[in-house]
Amino acid sequence: MNHQVNLYSRLVCKALCCQLTLEKCFKLPLKFNRIFLYSFFTIGIVSTVVGNFLVVLSIAYFKQLQSPTNCFVMSLAVADCFVGLVVMPYSMIRTVEGCWYFGSLFCKLHSSLDVMLCTASIFHLSCIAFDRFYAVCNPLIYSLKMSQSRVALLITICWAVPMLISFGPIMLDLHIAGVDIRIPEDLCVFLVSRIYAVMASLVAFYLPMAIMLVAYWKIFKAAKRQALQISAMESQMAAGVGKDSSKKRRHRITMRRERKAAKTLGIIMGVFLIFWMPFFTLNIVDPFIGYTTEVVVWDIFLWLGYINSSLNPFLYGFFNRSFRRAFLMFIGCRVCLPGSSPGMELSQTRKEKHIIL
């Protein structure tokens, strides 16, 4: 009870400060610090929107990128793009100014969008892990398991479930059931009850994380097995053994692509977990320690998660040749030049093209 009284007193004091000095309502007294933070956050917002929009454009335009895996990647990019468009700008103002100027109703809407888009992102990564598991470990049944209808169903689930666990409880105040703390309208503090904190974090983060780790561990073991097979094929070709070396080379190239795709998506998943783990851990711990976590700690962990939404396109461009070439073609407006078409080859080198032809 004392913790609640202290927290309430702290919130009331902040609210009164905001009301008495509305024109100077900000945490940092130095104007330079505010300008620096606004510039830093704005760069992050622009890179998040532009980078993920490039992913959506690339997959929508180039036929080579239109695979079941990239359907999930495209939907993930849409979620991350919305983070940059509708969540990060208001969070930036709240973080820098220290007060909430948009009313309690929009605070609930903002929190709902925040939770929904974050959860949608990790659900998509779970689907990507599931997709890569079948592509690498069970390639013979991959096309059966990842049909267009099943991909559409999984993407629908990736959006529907996060919407249910965010908008429903938050807009109806079910997420603060049993929490006897009144938050002033001048603040937008996302407090949750112990039950909601544990259940939402398990559904949105920890259970999908466990699924992804198991899937990628099996993919890693399968990739090691395939690496030995590739080495054996190369030894046979070097010794002149095998009647159809062209077929073996094609198989080797395909296996390498699958392994590289799994590695790229594994790195993307790992970065996501590293950036979001602190926030979800604190989200569970804070209700059990009387909501005593400092606001600055929440802001740091929250923005670490937001920054992750801007990193995925750069990871695609760095680790995946096809995405890298697609990005460069859009940035340089080369898609408008003669000879450019949606069906053009993005990943193969001239040597590989000659082998397949």
mmCIF file of C-alpha atoms in Angstrom:
data_model
loop_
_atom_site.group_PDB
_atom_site.id
_atom_site.type_symbol
_atom_site.label_atom_id
_atom_site.label_comp_id
_atom_site.label_asym_id
_atom_site.label_seq_id
_atom_site.Cartn_x
_atom_site.Cartn_y
_atom_site.Cartn_z
ATOM 1 C CA MET A 1 0.000 0.000 0.000
ATOM 2 C CA ASN A 2 2.903 2.352 0.801
ATOM 3 C CA HIS A 3 4.383 1.696 -2.639
ATOM 4 C CA GLN A 4 1.066 2.641 -4.232
ATOM 5 C CA VAL A 5 0.805 5.821 -2.191
ATOM 6 C CA ASN A 6 4.376 6.817 -3.074
ATOM 7 C CA LEU A 7 3.832 6.120 -6.751
ATOM 8 C CA TYR A 8 0.560 7.995 -6.780
ATOM 9 C CA SER A 9 2.177 10.954 -5.043
ATOM 10 C CA ARG A 10 4.980 10.933 -7.588
ATOM 11 C CA LEU A 11 2.537 10.858 -10.493
ATOM 12 C CA VAL A 12 0.402 13.624 -8.998
ATOM 13 C CA CYS A 13 3.459 15.796 -8.472
ATOM 14 C CA LYS A 14 4.486 15.300 -12.084
ATOM 15 C CA ALA A 15 0.978 16.104 -13.233
ATOM 16 C CA LEU A 16 0.822 19.267 -11.128
ATOM 17 C CA CYS A 17 4.203 20.307 -12.470
ATOM 18 C CA CYS A 18 2.918 19.825 -15.988
ATOM 19 C CA GLN A 19 -0.191 21.856 -15.247
ATOM 20 C CA LEU A 20 1.602 24.705 -13.526
ATOM 21 C CA THR A 21 4.372 24.993 -16.121
ATOM 22 C CA LEU A 22 2.610 23.726 -19.233
ATOM 23 C CA GLU A 23 4.803 25.688 -21.607
ATOM 24 C CA LYS A 24 7.975 24.249 -20.069
ATOM 25 C CA CYS A 25 6.834 20.675 -19.622
ATOM 26 C CA PHE A 26 9.895 18.599 -20.348
ATOM 27 C CA LYS A 27 12.310 16.374 -18.475
ATOM 28 C CA LEU A 28 15.543 17.793 -19.797
ATOM 29 C CA PRO A 29 16.168 21.440 -18.862
ATOM 30 C CA LEU A 30 18.727 22.030 -21.612
ATOM 31 C CA LYS A 31 17.353 22.953 -25.027
ATOM 32 C CA PHE A 32 20.382 21.357 -26.681
ATOM 33 C CA ASN A 33 19.538 17.971 -25.169
ATOM 34 C CA ARG A 34 15.969 18.185 -26.436
ATOM 35 C CA ILE A 35 17.129 19.089 -29.948
ATOM 36 C CA PHE A 36 19.605 16.215 -29.909
ATOM 37 C CA LEU A 37 16.961 13.692 -28.776
ATOM 38 C CA TYR A 38 14.413 14.918 -31.295
ATOM 39 C CA SER A 39 17.036 14.646 -34.072
ATOM 40 C CA PHE A 40 18.114 11.172 -32.953
ATOM 41 C CA PHE A 41 14.568 9.841 -32.667
ATOM 42 C CA THR A 42 13.531 11.439 -35.966
ATOM 43 C CA ILE A 43 16.402 9.698 -37.771
ATOM 44 C CA GLY A 44 15.258 6.415 -36.234
ATOM 45 C CA ILE A 45 11.644 7.018 -37.285
ATOM 46 C CA VAL A 46 12.561 7.939 -40.875
ATOM 47 C CA SER A 47 14.905 4.962 -41.261
ATOM 48 C CA THR A 48 12.230 2.640 -39.843
ATOM 49 C CA VAL A 49 9.558 3.835 -42.271
ATOM 50 C CA VAL A 50 11.775 4.100 -45.356
ATOM 51 C CA GLY A 51 13.667 0.852 -44.760
ATOM 52 C CA ASN A 52 10.596 -1.278 -44.185
ATOM 53 C CA PHE A 53 8.764 0.408 -47.057
ATOM 54 C CA LEU A 54 11.670 -0.646 -49.304
ATOM 55 C CA VAL A 55 11.181 -4.249 -48.142
ATOM 56 C CA VAL A 56 7.474 -4.094 -49.014
ATOM 57 C CA LEU A 57 8.179 -2.513 -52.422
ATOM 58 C CA SER A 58 10.911 -5.008 -53.264
ATOM 59 C CA ILE A 59 8.794 -8.072 -52.492
ATOM 60 C CA ALA A 60 5.714 -6.633 -54.202
ATOM 61 C CA TYR A 61 7.653 -5.711 -57.384
ATOM 62 C CA PHE A 62 10.215 -8.469 -57.975
ATOM 63 C CA LYS A 63 8.775 -11.915 -58.718
ATOM 64 C CA GLN A 64 11.922 -13.671 -57.477
ATOM 65 C CA LEU A 65 11.262 -12.349 -53.954
ATOM 66 C CA GLN A 66 7.648 -13.548 -53.898
ATOM 67 C CA SER A 67 8.091 -16.739 -51.889
ATOM 68 C CA PRO A 68 6.182 -18.096 -48.868
ATOM 69 C CA THR A 69 8.978 -16.964 -46.548
ATOM 70 C CA ASN A 70 8.967 -13.457 -47.974
ATOM 71 C CA CYS A 71 5.203 -13.228 -47.557
ATOM 72 C CA PHE A 72 5.882 -13.356 -43.819
ATOM 73 C CA VAL A 73 8.810 -10.953 -44.243
ATOM 74 C CA MET A 74 6.583 -8.509 -46.118
ATOM 75 C CA SER A 75 3.869 -8.661 -43.463
ATOM 76 C CA LEU A 76 6.542 -8.194 -40.780
ATOM 77 C CA ALA A 77 7.831 -5.123 -42.643
ATOM 78 C CA VAL A 78 4.281 -3.712 -42.711
ATOM 79 C CA ALA A 79 4.063 -4.092 -38.917
ATOM 80 C CA ASP A 80 7.468 -2.447 -38.421
ATOM 81 C CA CYS A 81 6.535 0.338 -40.836
ATOM 82 C CA PHE A 82 3.402 1.078 -38.804
ATOM 83 C CA VAL A 83 5.553 1.195 -35.669
ATOM 84 C CA GLY A 84 7.474 4.034 -37.292
ATOM 85 C CA LEU A 85 4.374 5.790 -38.595
ATOM 86 C CA VAL A 86 1.850 5.664 -35.747
ATOM 87 C CA VAL A 87 3.706 4.647 -32.573
ATOM 88 C CA MET A 88 7.216 6.102 -32.501
ATOM 89 C CA PRO A 89 6.337 9.780 -33.206
ATOM 90 C CA TYR A 90 4.027 10.057 -30.170
ATOM 91 C CA SER A 91 6.429 8.054 -28.007
ATOM 92 C CA MET A 92 9.166 10.499 -29.042
ATOM 93 C CA ILE A 93 7.137 13.491 -27.833
ATOM 94 C CA ARG A 94 6.244 11.706 -24.585
ATOM 95 C CA THR A 95 9.873 10.767 -23.923
ATOM 96 C CA VAL A 96 11.388 14.173 -24.672
ATOM 97 C CA GLU A 97 8.672 16.437 -23.242
ATOM 98 C CA GLY A 98 7.858 14.290 -20.214
ATOM 99 C CA CYS A 99 4.091 14.828 -20.521
ATOM 100 C CA TRP A 100 1.247 13.490 -22.617
ATOM 101 C CA TYR A 101 -0.667 16.104 -24.591
ATOM 102 C CA PHE A 102 -3.122 13.896 -26.500
ATOM 103 C CA GLY A 103 -5.684 12.831 -23.896
ATOM 104 C CA SER A 104 -6.377 9.606 -22.014
ATOM 105 C CA LEU A 105 -8.378 7.986 -24.835
ATOM 106 C CA PHE A 106 -5.556 8.375 -27.346
ATOM 107 C CA CYS A 107 -3.131 7.137 -24.687
ATOM 108 C CA LYS A 108 -5.079 3.860 -24.600
ATOM 109 C CA LEU A 109 -5.155 3.718 -28.396
ATOM 110 C CA HIS A 110 -1.424 4.393 -28.600
ATOM 111 C CA SER A 111 -0.645 1.707 -26.017
ATOM 112 C CA SER A 112 -2.911 -0.756 -27.836
ATOM 113 C CA LEU A 113 -1.139 -0.137 -31.158
ATOM 114 C CA ASP A 114 2.224 -0.430 -29.459
ATOM 115 C CA VAL A 115 1.420 -3.807 -27.901
ATOM 116 C CA MET A 116 -0.321 -5.118 -31.019
ATOM 117 C CA LEU A 117 2.468 -4.240 -33.474
ATOM 118 C CA CYS A 118 5.199 -5.564 -31.195
ATOM 119 C CA THR A 119 3.330 -8.826 -30.714
ATOM 120 C CA ALA A 120 2.590 -9.066 -34.445
ATOM 121 C CA SER A 121 6.308 -8.720 -35.175
ATOM 122 C CA ILE A 122 7.335 -11.617 -32.991
ATOM 123 C CA PHE A 123 4.434 -13.755 -34.238
ATOM 124 C CA HIS A 124 5.693 -13.215 -37.783
ATOM 125 C CA LEU A 125 9.172 -14.245 -36.713
ATOM 126 C CA SER A 126 7.689 -17.424 -35.263
ATOM 127 C CA CYS A 127 6.061 -18.160 -38.626
ATOM 128 C CA ILE A 128 9.352 -17.459 -40.414
ATOM 129 C CA ALA A 129 11.109 -19.929 -38.109
ATOM 130 C CA PHE A 130 8.387 -22.502 -38.810
ATOM 131 C CA ASP A 131 8.718 -21.878 -42.559
ATOM 132 C CA ARG A 132 12.526 -22.209 -42.515
ATOM 133 C CA PHE A 133 12.281 -25.392 -40.437
ATOM 134 C CA TYR A 134 10.288 -27.157 -43.156
ATOM 135 C CA ALA A 135 12.340 -25.643 -45.996
ATOM 136 C CA VAL A 136 15.661 -26.825 -44.559
ATOM 137 C CA CYS A 137 14.722 -29.936 -42.554
ATOM 138 C CA ASN A 138 11.804 -31.311 -44.623
ATOM 139 C CA PRO A 139 12.240 -29.939 -48.161
ATOM 140 C CA LEU A 140 10.186 -32.731 -49.778
ATOM 141 C CA ILE A 141 6.987 -31.737 -47.957
ATOM 142 C CA TYR A 142 7.715 -27.987 -47.840
ATOM 143 C CA SER A 143 5.431 -27.044 -50.731
ATOM 144 C CA LEU A 144 2.627 -29.088 -49.137
ATOM 145 C CA LYS A 145 3.023 -27.529 -45.697
ATOM 146 C CA MET A 146 3.455 -23.965 -46.973
ATOM 147 C CA SER A 147 0.655 -23.648 -49.485
ATOM 148 C CA GLN A 148 -0.788 -20.219 -50.287
ATOM 149 C CA SER A 149 -3.876 -20.852 -48.176
ATOM 150 C CA ARG A 150 -1.806 -21.902 -45.156
ATOM 151 C CA VAL A 151 0.482 -18.879 -45.486
ATOM 152 C CA ALA A 152 -2.578 -16.596 -45.651
ATOM 153 C CA LEU A 153 -4.053 -18.293 -42.572
ATOM 154 C CA LEU A 154 -0.831 -17.900 -40.565
ATOM 155 C CA ILE A 155 -0.502 -14.229 -41.505
ATOM 156 C CA THR A 156 -4.122 -13.654 -40.449
ATOM 157 C CA ILE A 157 -3.351 -15.250 -37.078
ATOM 158 C CA CYS A 158 -0.238 -13.080 -36.751
ATOM 159 C CA TRP A 159 -2.462 -9.999 -36.876
ATOM 160 C CA ALA A 160 -5.666 -11.241 -35.214
ATOM 161 C CA VAL A 161 -4.220 -12.660 -31.985
ATOM 162 C CA PRO A 162 -2.109 -9.546 -31.182
ATOM 163 C CA MET A 163 -5.177 -7.402 -31.793
ATOM 164 C CA LEU A 164 -7.218 -9.468 -29.334
ATOM 165 C CA ILE A 165 -4.650 -9.351 -26.531
ATOM 166 C CA SER A 166 -4.018 -5.617 -26.960
ATOM 167 C CA PHE A 167 -7.096 -3.619 -27.974
ATOM 168 C CA GLY A 168 -9.620 -5.660 -25.983
ATOM 169 C CA PRO A 169 -7.967 -5.596 -22.540
ATOM 170 C CA ILE A 170 -6.446 -2.105 -22.844
ATOM 171 C CA MET A 171 -9.471 -0.231 -24.207
ATOM 172 C CA LEU A 172 -11.703 -1.892 -21.587
ATOM 173 C CA ASP A 173 -9.167 -1.296 -18.769
ATOM 174 C CA LEU A 174 -8.913 -5.029 -18.101
ATOM 175 C CA HIS A 175 -5.118 -4.759 -18.095
ATOM 176 C CA ILE A 176 -5.234 -2.706 -14.869
ATOM 177 C CA ALA A 177 -7.887 -4.760 -13.063
ATOM 178 C CA GLY A 178 -7.010 -4.741 -9.380
ATOM 179 C CA VAL A 179 -4.472 -1.914 -9.722
ATOM 180 C CA ASP A 180 -5.566 0.885 -7.358
ATOM 181 C CA ILE A 181 -3.526 3.635 -8.976
ATOM 182 C CA ARG A 182 -5.071 6.608 -10.734
ATOM 183 C CA ILE A 183 -2.958 7.990 -13.571
ATOM 184 C CA PRO A 184 -3.395 11.714 -14.329
ATOM 185 C CA GLU A 185 -4.440 12.634 -17.849
ATOM 186 C CA ASP A 186 -1.207 14.571 -18.358
ATOM 187 C CA LEU A 187 0.758 11.300 -18.218
ATOM 188 C CA CYS A 188 0.609 8.201 -20.391
ATOM 189 C CA VAL A 189 2.061 5.499 -18.167
ATOM 190 C CA PHE A 190 1.415 1.926 -19.237
ATOM 191 C CA LEU A 191 0.719 0.151 -15.948
ATOM 192 C CA VAL A 192 -0.483 -3.461 -15.996
ATOM 193 C CA SER A 193 -1.696 -5.894 -13.375
ATOM 194 C CA ARG A 194 0.423 -8.889 -12.413
ATOM 195 C CA ILE A 195 -1.888 -11.314 -14.203
ATOM 196 C CA TYR A 196 -1.920 -9.337 -17.442
ATOM 197 C CA ALA A 197 1.845 -8.726 -17.290
ATOM 198 C CA VAL A 198 2.622 -12.433 -16.977
ATOM 199 C CA MET A 199 0.000 -13.722 -19.428
ATOM 200 C CA ALA A 200 0.596 -11.092 -22.113
ATOM 201 C CA SER A 201 4.385 -11.442 -21.919
ATOM 202 C CA LEU A 202 4.151 -15.234 -22.166
ATOM 203 C CA VAL A 203 1.842 -15.104 -25.184
ATOM 204 C CA ALA A 204 3.557 -12.209 -26.937
ATOM 205 C CA PHE A 205 7.192 -13.036 -26.288
ATOM 206 C CA TYR A 206 8.359 -15.994 -24.233
ATOM 207 C CA LEU A 207 6.357 -18.839 -25.795
ATOM 208 C CA PRO A 208 7.111 -17.705 -29.383
ATOM 209 C CA MET A 209 10.736 -17.247 -28.354
ATOM 210 C CA ALA A 210 10.898 -20.850 -27.154
ATOM 211 C CA ILE A 211 9.345 -22.071 -30.416
ATOM 212 C CA MET A 212 11.842 -20.080 -32.475
ATOM 213 C CA LEU A 213 14.844 -21.263 -30.504
ATOM 214 C CA VAL A 214 13.824 -24.918 -30.914
ATOM 215 C CA ALA A 215 13.162 -24.443 -34.643
ATOM 216 C CA TYR A 216 16.473 -22.721 -35.296
ATOM 217 C CA TRP A 217 18.382 -25.270 -33.245
ATOM 218 C CA LYS A 218 17.009 -28.013 -35.494
ATOM 219 C CA ILE A 219 17.785 -25.885 -38.556
ATOM 220 C CA PHE A 220 21.354 -25.420 -37.320
ATOM 221 C CA LYS A 221 21.833 -29.173 -36.990
ATOM 222 C CA ALA A 222 20.343 -29.780 -40.431
ATOM 223 C CA ALA A 223 22.580 -27.057 -41.922
ATOM 224 C CA LYS A 224 25.665 -28.752 -40.505
ATOM 225 C CA ARG A 225 24.552 -32.016 -42.087
ATOM 226 C CA GLN A 226 24.033 -30.311 -45.433
ATOM 227 C CA ALA A 227 27.439 -28.640 -45.182
ATOM 228 C CA LEU A 228 29.020 -32.100 -44.995
ATOM 229 C CA GLN A 229 27.003 -33.187 -48.044
ATOM 230 C CA ILE A 230 28.146 -30.124 -49.988
ATOM 231 C CA SER A 231 31.746 -30.866 -49.062
ATOM 232 C CA ALA A 232 31.357 -34.459 -50.260
ATOM 233 C CA MET A 233 29.829 -33.289 -53.572
ATOM 234 C CA GLU A 234 32.671 -30.860 -54.145
ATOM 235 C CA SER A 235 35.188 -33.614 -53.501
ATOM 236 C CA GLN A 236 33.437 -35.873 -56.015
ATOM 237 C CA MET A 237 33.361 -33.145 -58.659
ATOM 238 C CA ALA A 238 37.011 -32.375 -58.064
ATOM 239 C CA ALA A 239 37.853 -36.037 -58.599
ATOM 240 C CA GLY A 240 35.647 -36.236 -61.691
ATOM 241 C CA VAL A 241 33.205 -38.625 -60.073
ATOM 242 C CA GLY A 242 29.541 -38.438 -61.040
ATOM 243 C CA LYS A 243 27.759 -38.581 -64.326
ATOM 244 C CA ASP A 244 25.606 -35.477 -63.958
ATOM 245 C CA SER A 245 27.841 -32.799 -62.441
ATOM 246 C CA SER A 246 25.522 -29.982 -63.623
ATOM 247 C CA LYS A 247 22.644 -31.402 -61.592
ATOM 248 C CA LYS A 248 24.865 -31.735 -58.541
ATOM 249 C CA ARG A 249 26.013 -28.157 -58.884
ATOM 250 C CA ARG A 250 22.423 -26.956 -59.040
ATOM 251 C CA HIS A 251 21.615 -28.977 -55.947
ATOM 252 C CA ARG A 252 24.645 -27.551 -54.182
ATOM 253 C CA ILE A 253 23.620 -23.969 -55.040
ATOM 254 C CA THR A 254 20.062 -24.607 -53.815
ATOM 255 C CA MET A 255 21.294 -26.054 -50.539
ATOM 256 C CA ARG A 256 23.601 -23.107 -50.002
ATOM 257 C CA ARG A 257 20.766 -20.666 -50.598
ATOM 258 C CA GLU A 258 18.540 -22.403 -48.065
ATOM 259 C CA ARG A 259 21.326 -22.420 -45.473
ATOM 260 C CA LYS A 260 22.105 -18.752 -46.081
ATOM 261 C CA ALA A 261 18.421 -17.794 -45.846
ATOM 262 C CA ALA A 262 18.118 -19.673 -42.554
ATOM 263 C CA LYS A 263 21.265 -17.964 -41.258
ATOM 264 C CA THR A 264 20.008 -14.509 -42.252
ATOM 265 C CA LEU A 265 16.611 -14.994 -40.637
ATOM 266 C CA GLY A 266 18.252 -16.529 -37.579
ATOM 267 C CA ILE A 267 20.358 -13.382 -37.142
ATOM 268 C CA ILE A 268 17.261 -11.207 -37.559
ATOM 269 C CA MET A 269 15.463 -13.258 -34.925
ATOM 270 C CA GLY A 270 18.447 -13.068 -32.570
ATOM 271 C CA VAL A 271 18.641 -9.290 -32.878
ATOM 272 C CA PHE A 272 14.914 -9.054 -32.179
ATOM 273 C CA LEU A 273 15.224 -11.133 -29.005
ATOM 274 C CA ILE A 274 18.227 -9.175 -27.731
ATOM 275 C CA PHE A 275 16.513 -5.824 -28.230
ATOM 276 C CA TRP A 276 13.119 -6.816 -26.809
ATOM 277 C CA MET A 277 14.187 -9.142 -23.956
ATOM 278 C CA PRO A 278 14.917 -6.312 -21.458
ATOM 279 C CA PHE A 279 11.508 -4.705 -21.977
ATOM 280 C CA PHE A 280 9.459 -7.888 -21.589
ATOM 281 C CA THR A 281 11.478 -8.989 -18.568
ATOM 282 C CA LEU A 282 10.911 -5.635 -16.883
ATOM 283 C CA ASN A 283 7.240 -5.757 -17.887
ATOM 284 C CA ILE A 284 6.812 -8.878 -15.743
ATOM 285 C CA VAL A 285 9.041 -7.793 -12.862
ATOM 286 C CA ASP A 286 7.715 -4.238 -12.366
ATOM 287 C CA PRO A 287 4.218 -5.141 -11.004
ATOM 288 C CA PHE A 288 5.853 -7.443 -8.433
ATOM 289 C CA ILE A 289 8.153 -4.692 -7.116
ATOM 290 C CA GLY A 290 5.403 -2.135 -6.633
ATOM 291 C CA TYR A 291 5.801 -0.281 -9.950
ATOM 292 C CA THR A 292 9.000 1.360 -8.687
ATOM 293 C CA THR A 293 10.959 1.230 -11.967
ATOM 294 C CA GLU A 294 12.146 4.668 -13.031
ATOM 295 C CA VAL A 295 10.565 6.189 -16.136
ATOM 296 C CA VAL A 296 13.958 6.647 -17.797
ATOM 297 C CA VAL A 297 14.607 2.885 -17.584
ATOM 298 C CA TRP A 298 11.262 2.168 -19.254
ATOM 299 C CA ASP A 299 12.070 4.657 -22.005
ATOM 300 C CA ILE A 300 15.494 3.134 -22.692
ATOM 301 C CA PHE A 301 14.165 -0.426 -22.905
ATOM 302 C CA LEU A 302 11.163 0.641 -24.979
ATOM 303 C CA TRP A 303 13.270 2.533 -27.523
ATOM 304 C CA LEU A 304 15.647 -0.411 -27.793
ATOM 305 C CA GLY A 305 12.650 -2.375 -29.002
ATOM 306 C CA TYR A 306 11.619 0.378 -31.389
ATOM 307 C CA ILE A 307 15.125 0.574 -32.868
ATOM 308 C CA ASN A 308 14.872 -3.121 -33.719
ATOM 309 C CA SER A 309 12.064 -2.265 -36.153
ATOM 310 C CA SER A 310 14.512 -0.128 -38.149
ATOM 311 C CA LEU A 311 17.272 -2.758 -38.173
ATOM 312 C CA ASN A 312 15.574 -5.562 -40.108
ATOM 313 C CA PRO A 313 15.820 -3.917 -43.566
ATOM 314 C CA PHE A 314 19.543 -3.252 -43.026
ATOM 315 C CA LEU A 315 20.037 -6.884 -42.010
ATOM 316 C CA TYR A 316 18.275 -8.013 -45.185
ATOM 317 C CA GLY A 317 20.468 -5.750 -47.295
ATOM 318 C CA PHE A 318 23.669 -6.816 -45.574
ATOM 319 C CA PHE A 319 23.140 -10.574 -45.542
ATOM 320 C CA ASN A 320 20.883 -11.187 -48.552
ATOM 321 C CA ARG A 321 22.140 -10.384 -52.044
ATOM 322 C CA SER A 322 18.673 -10.367 -53.604
ATOM 323 C CA PHE A 323 17.299 -7.787 -51.176
ATOM 324 C CA ARG A 324 20.488 -5.744 -51.433
ATOM 325 C CA ARG A 325 20.203 -5.489 -55.210
ATOM 326 C CA ALA A 326 16.469 -4.758 -55.005
ATOM 327 C CA PHE A 327 17.065 -1.927 -52.510
ATOM 328 C CA LEU A 328 19.785 -0.411 -54.686
ATOM 329 C CA MET A 329 17.558 -0.554 -57.754
ATOM 330 C CA PHE A 330 14.772 1.337 -55.983
ATOM 331 C CA ILE A 331 17.095 3.862 -54.337
ATOM 332 C CA GLY A 332 18.815 4.557 -57.663
ATOM 333 C CA CYS A 333 15.486 4.559 -59.560
ATOM 334 C CA ARG A 334 16.897 1.827 -61.814
ATOM 335 C CA VAL A 335 13.537 0.042 -61.873
ATOM 336 C CA CYS A 336 12.387 2.772 -64.273
ATOM 337 C CA LEU A 337 15.237 2.181 -66.739
ATOM 338 C CA PRO A 338 14.849 0.054 -69.896
ATOM 339 C CA GLY A 339 15.738 -3.580 -69.316
ATOM 340 C CA SER A 340 14.427 -3.629 -65.771
ATOM 341 C CA SER A 341 11.462 -5.902 -65.165
ATOM 342 C CA PRO A 342 9.724 -7.599 -62.218
ATOM 343 C CA GLY A 343 10.986 -10.963 -63.493
ATOM 344 C CA MET A 344 14.689 -10.072 -63.554
ATOM 345 C CA GLU A 345 17.231 -12.207 -61.695
ATOM 346 C CA LEU A 346 18.524 -10.670 -58.469
ATOM 347 C CA SER A 347 20.620 -13.258 -56.686
ATOM 348 C CA GLN A 348 22.626 -15.239 -59.200
ATOM 349 C CA THR A 349 26.028 -14.302 -60.448
ATOM 350 C CA ARG A 350 26.910 -14.743 -64.114
ATOM 351 C CA LYS A 351 28.701 -17.969 -63.271
ATOM 352 C CA GLU A 352 25.633 -19.420 -61.561
ATOM 353 C CA LYS A 353 23.383 -18.387 -64.418
ATOM 354 C CA HIS A 354 25.644 -20.233 -66.863
ATOM 355 C CA ILE A 355 25.541 -23.364 -64.698
ATOM 356 C CA ILE A 356 21.745 -23.439 -64.513
ATOM 357 C CA LEU A 357 21.276 -22.647 -68.164
#
